[in-house]
Amino acid sequence: MNATLERWSTRRAFILAVTGAAVGLGNIWRFPYITGENGGAAFLVLYVAFVLLLGLPVMMAEILVGRAGRRSPMQSLGHLASAAGASSHWRWLGLFGAFTVFCILSFYSVVSGWSIEFLVASVNGSFVGRSAAEIGAGFDAFLADPRRMTFNHTLFLFMTMSVVAAGVAKGLERLNNLLMPLLYLLLLLLAGYAATTAGFRPALAWLFQPDFAMITPLVVMHAMGHAFFTLAVGACALMAYGAYMPERQSLPRAAAAVATLDVGVALLAGIAIFSVVFAQGMDPAEGPGLMFVTLPIAFAELPWGALWLSTFFLLLLLATWTSSINLAEPMVATLQGLGLGRGQAAAVIGVAVWLMGLLSVLSFSTLAEWRPLAGMNVFDLVTTIPTEIFLPVGGLLIAVFAAWVMPQGAARGALGVGEPGFRLWLGVVRWVSIPLTVLVLAAGLL
């Protein structure tokens, strides 16, 4: 990739693209259950605080490196390190980021395949009249069927890589412009429906009336980790997007808009999900099974439940689709930087991710008994290590590079604010965000 690389055609396109990268399973699947497990509103207060102190400054750091370099992540890091007289080995951070995204996308595609399965089942009314035990057994049977799992994994990955292969303007930008507004429309419809249920007021109280006695060191660490994960920082994906950023766009305003939209999706999803859960008298601290077991049970008992459950799983599929498309882009950009054409790069990445994803598929059947590390199967390892270790390592190194290594003139120019604003950002990254990232990483290693 070089100075003639593609650009987002408008400022809105850039914001929607970065939001598309950030919004996904972290907002709609992980946020509700992790909030439920960590006390509701108290966790939410901490989460929003850490988005401002940790996620947003590091997001800006990652984008400005790409914007200053105007190359693939590896080339941008190498170019800026050379300009600063620093080690050329910084460029390998781009490859590390691509590997992190590779691991994440391999399980992301598998879990997103679950949403395809559940969307079809909900449209068919398969959950209506079924007991909790029957729905749970049906989910277990699906996980244990490698053919169905592989088919959905393959279909979802094909949907993803075909868009990436089309390029920035014709592929990513066009789909983001269509799907992100649709995603928000579906969320608002679900939240409006939630307002008609008996669980709406209890859900609002659960989410917005904090009991600070619920805060423990573990809750604090979970809030920090989720603030980091949900904004998609640390994998150089946003660095690739920063390289496509329009010249005159304000980076702080764009990053703030993305963070607001990202948190907004999580809140709307939380309101919709917890309203239904409370309406049926269920436990909000159900854990990861909240979406794929608890919600079908809860919706099935409500008026027009099959319709709204179908809408919810359509929303989940759209969110994971836009997110996976935007996660795949930095890997394709890295291979383009090494000389491959976009179509070739997308094909290579697609096949490699598909093969890696088969390990996650088989973790519930053929490889169910294989637990290579700490009693975890392959799916557990692939979902835990990249998100809890690789992303914080990448985010920490990106923040250190942007705040301490790259030329300050280049950083100041890419940030696009006056000297007071630049000094504020630099101080927050150096003395707040970097120490907090170290804590997130330490928590992931414990």
PDB file of C-alpha atoms in Angstrom, residues 116-219:
ATOM      1  CA  ILE A 116     -27.648 -17.631  11.125  1.00  0.00           C
ATOM      2  CA  GLU A 117     -28.932 -20.882  12.626  1.00  0.00           C
ATOM      3  CA  PHE A 118     -31.006 -19.086  15.249  1.00  0.00           C
ATOM      4  CA  LEU A 119     -32.360 -16.562  12.745  1.00  0.00           C
ATOM      5  CA  VAL A 120     -33.673 -19.369  10.539  1.00  0.00           C
ATOM      6  CA  ALA A 121     -35.103 -21.229  13.558  1.00  0.00           C
ATOM      7  CA  SER A 122     -36.827 -18.112  14.914  1.00  0.00           C
ATOM      8  CA  VAL A 123     -38.326 -17.252  11.504  1.00  0.00           C
ATOM      9  CA  ASN A 124     -39.669 -20.807  11.354  1.00  0.00           C
ATOM     10  CA  GLY A 125     -41.185 -20.428  14.826  1.00  0.00           C
ATOM     11  CA  SER A 126     -39.115 -23.322  16.123  1.00  0.00           C
ATOM     12  CA  PHE A 127     -38.855 -21.900  19.651  1.00  0.00           C
ATOM     13  CA  VAL A 128     -42.574 -21.374  20.226  1.00  0.00           C
ATOM     14  CA  GLY A 129     -44.014 -23.695  22.854  1.00  0.00           C
ATOM     15  CA  ARG A 130     -40.691 -25.304  23.691  1.00  0.00           C
ATOM     16  CA  SER A 131     -39.411 -25.632  27.245  1.00  0.00           C
ATOM     17  CA  ALA A 132     -36.084 -24.333  28.531  1.00  0.00           C
ATOM     18  CA  ALA A 133     -34.714 -27.882  28.559  1.00  0.00           C
ATOM     19  CA  GLU A 134     -35.768 -28.443  24.932  1.00  0.00           C
ATOM     20  CA  ILE A 135     -34.209 -25.189  23.703  1.00  0.00           C
ATOM     21  CA  GLY A 136     -31.015 -25.874  25.625  1.00  0.00           C
ATOM     22  CA  ALA A 137     -30.854 -29.427  24.267  1.00  0.00           C
ATOM     23  CA  GLY A 138     -31.435 -28.123  20.739  1.00  0.00           C
ATOM     24  CA  PHE A 139     -28.526 -25.694  21.072  1.00  0.00           C
ATOM     25  CA  ASP A 140     -26.271 -28.468  22.388  1.00  0.00           C
ATOM     26  CA  ALA A 141     -27.291 -30.718  19.462  1.00  0.00           C
ATOM     27  CA  PHE A 142     -26.445 -27.959  16.994  1.00  0.00           C
ATOM     28  CA  LEU A 143     -23.005 -27.424  18.563  1.00  0.00           C
ATOM     29  CA  ALA A 144     -22.324 -31.161  18.384  1.00  0.00           C
ATOM     30  CA  ASP A 145     -23.176 -31.301  14.648  1.00  0.00           C
ATOM     31  CA  PRO A 146     -19.962 -30.390  12.753  1.00  0.00           C
ATOM     32  CA  ARG A 147     -21.698 -30.393   9.357  1.00  0.00           C
ATOM     33  CA  ARG A 148     -24.264 -27.734  10.299  1.00  0.00           C
ATOM     34  CA  MET A 149     -21.632 -25.733  12.158  1.00  0.00           C
ATOM     35  CA  THR A 150     -19.233 -25.881   9.203  1.00  0.00           C
ATOM     36  CA  PHE A 151     -21.934 -24.905   6.702  1.00  0.00           C
ATOM     37  CA  ASN A 152     -22.878 -21.791   8.697  1.00  0.00           C
ATOM     38  CA  HIS A 153     -19.216 -20.905   9.303  1.00  0.00           C
ATOM     39  CA  THR A 154     -18.518 -21.219   5.568  1.00  0.00           C
ATOM     40  CA  LEU A 155     -21.567 -19.184   4.554  1.00  0.00           C
ATOM     41  CA  PHE A 156     -20.762 -16.364   6.958  1.00  0.00           C
ATOM     42  CA  LEU A 157     -17.108 -16.185   5.932  1.00  0.00           C
ATOM     43  CA  PHE A 158     -18.064 -16.123   2.251  1.00  0.00           C
ATOM     44  CA  MET A 159     -20.445 -13.224   2.967  1.00  0.00           C
ATOM     45  CA  THR A 160     -17.584 -11.418   4.708  1.00  0.00           C
ATOM     46  CA  MET A 161     -14.697 -11.887   2.293  1.00  0.00           C
ATOM     47  CA  SER A 162     -16.758 -11.218  -0.852  1.00  0.00           C
ATOM     48  CA  VAL A 163     -17.427  -7.693   0.448  1.00  0.00           C
ATOM     49  CA  VAL A 164     -13.796  -7.115   1.453  1.00  0.00           C
ATOM     50  CA  ALA A 165     -12.591  -8.269  -1.966  1.00  0.00           C
ATOM     51  CA  ALA A 166     -14.723  -5.548  -3.605  1.00  0.00           C
ATOM     52  CA  GLY A 167     -12.557  -2.810  -2.078  1.00  0.00           C
ATOM     53  CA  VAL A 168     -12.999   0.190   0.202  1.00  0.00           C
ATOM     54  CA  ALA A 169     -15.472   2.279  -1.786  1.00  0.00           C
ATOM     55  CA  LYS A 170     -17.422  -0.465  -3.576  1.00  0.00           C
ATOM     56  CA  GLY A 171     -17.311  -3.005  -0.763  1.00  0.00           C
ATOM     57  CA  LEU A 172     -16.787  -1.779   2.794  1.00  0.00           C
ATOM     58  CA  GLU A 173     -18.133   1.740   2.407  1.00  0.00           C
ATOM     59  CA  ARG A 174     -21.240   0.781   0.429  1.00  0.00           C
ATOM     60  CA  LEU A 175     -22.237  -1.966   2.857  1.00  0.00           C
ATOM     61  CA  ASN A 176     -21.497   0.121   5.968  1.00  0.00           C
ATOM     62  CA  ASN A 177     -23.643   2.958   4.606  1.00  0.00           C
ATOM     63  CA  LEU A 178     -26.522   0.528   4.139  1.00  0.00           C
ATOM     64  CA  LEU A 179     -26.256  -1.783   7.144  1.00  0.00           C
ATOM     65  CA  MET A 180     -25.223   0.495  10.007  1.00  0.00           C
ATOM     66  CA  PRO A 181     -28.367   2.685   9.778  1.00  0.00           C
ATOM     67  CA  LEU A 182     -30.442  -0.501   9.408  1.00  0.00           C
ATOM     68  CA  LEU A 183     -28.784  -1.925  12.513  1.00  0.00           C
ATOM     69  CA  TYR A 184     -29.728   1.141  14.546  1.00  0.00           C
ATOM     70  CA  LEU A 185     -33.279   1.075  13.174  1.00  0.00           C
ATOM     71  CA  LEU A 186     -33.687  -2.547  14.290  1.00  0.00           C
ATOM     72  CA  LEU A 187     -32.230  -1.710  17.711  1.00  0.00           C
ATOM     73  CA  LEU A 188     -34.648   1.186  18.154  1.00  0.00           C
ATOM     74  CA  LEU A 189     -37.565  -1.049  17.121  1.00  0.00           C
ATOM     75  CA  LEU A 190     -36.514  -3.652  19.682  1.00  0.00           C
ATOM     76  CA  ALA A 191     -36.079  -1.023  22.393  1.00  0.00           C
ATOM     77  CA  GLY A 192     -39.519   0.372  21.524  1.00  0.00           C
ATOM     78  CA  TYR A 193     -40.983  -3.091  21.816  1.00  0.00           C
ATOM     79  CA  ALA A 194     -39.181  -3.570  25.133  1.00  0.00           C
ATOM     80  CA  ALA A 195     -40.882  -0.424  26.444  1.00  0.00           C
ATOM     81  CA  THR A 196     -44.244  -2.189  26.094  1.00  0.00           C
ATOM     82  CA  THR A 197     -43.228  -5.146  28.280  1.00  0.00           C
ATOM     83  CA  ALA A 198     -43.617  -5.504  32.039  1.00  0.00           C
ATOM     84  CA  GLY A 199     -39.845  -5.837  32.362  1.00  0.00           C
ATOM     85  CA  PHE A 200     -39.024  -2.397  30.941  1.00  0.00           C
ATOM     86  CA  ARG A 201     -38.981  -0.459  34.233  1.00  0.00           C
ATOM     87  CA  PRO A 202     -37.014  -3.145  36.119  1.00  0.00           C
ATOM     88  CA  ALA A 203     -34.526  -3.220  33.216  1.00  0.00           C
ATOM     89  CA  LEU A 204     -34.022   0.559  33.376  1.00  0.00           C
ATOM     90  CA  ALA A 205     -33.510   0.355  37.135  1.00  0.00           C
ATOM     91  CA  TRP A 206     -31.039  -2.490  36.694  1.00  0.00           C
ATOM     92  CA  LEU A 207     -29.032  -0.553  34.098  1.00  0.00           C
ATOM     93  CA  PHE A 208     -29.236   3.035  35.396  1.00  0.00           C
ATOM     94  CA  GLN A 209     -29.594   2.942  39.197  1.00  0.00           C
ATOM     95  CA  PRO A 210     -26.155   1.874  40.402  1.00  0.00           C
ATOM     96  CA  ASP A 211     -25.506   0.110  43.674  1.00  0.00           C
ATOM     97  CA  PHE A 212     -21.858   0.953  44.231  1.00  0.00           C
ATOM     98  CA  ALA A 213     -21.626  -1.721  46.910  1.00  0.00           C
ATOM     99  CA  MET A 214     -21.558  -4.162  43.975  1.00  0.00           C
ATOM    100  CA  ILE A 215     -18.158  -2.846  42.859  1.00  0.00           C
ATOM    101  CA  THR A 216     -15.263  -5.191  43.551  1.00  0.00           C
ATOM    102  CA  PRO A 217     -11.725  -5.277  42.125  1.00  0.00           C
ATOM    103  CA  LEU A 218     -12.878  -8.012  39.734  1.00  0.00           C
ATOM    104  CA  VAL A 219     -15.804  -5.884  38.507  1.00  0.00           C
TER     105      VAL A 219
END
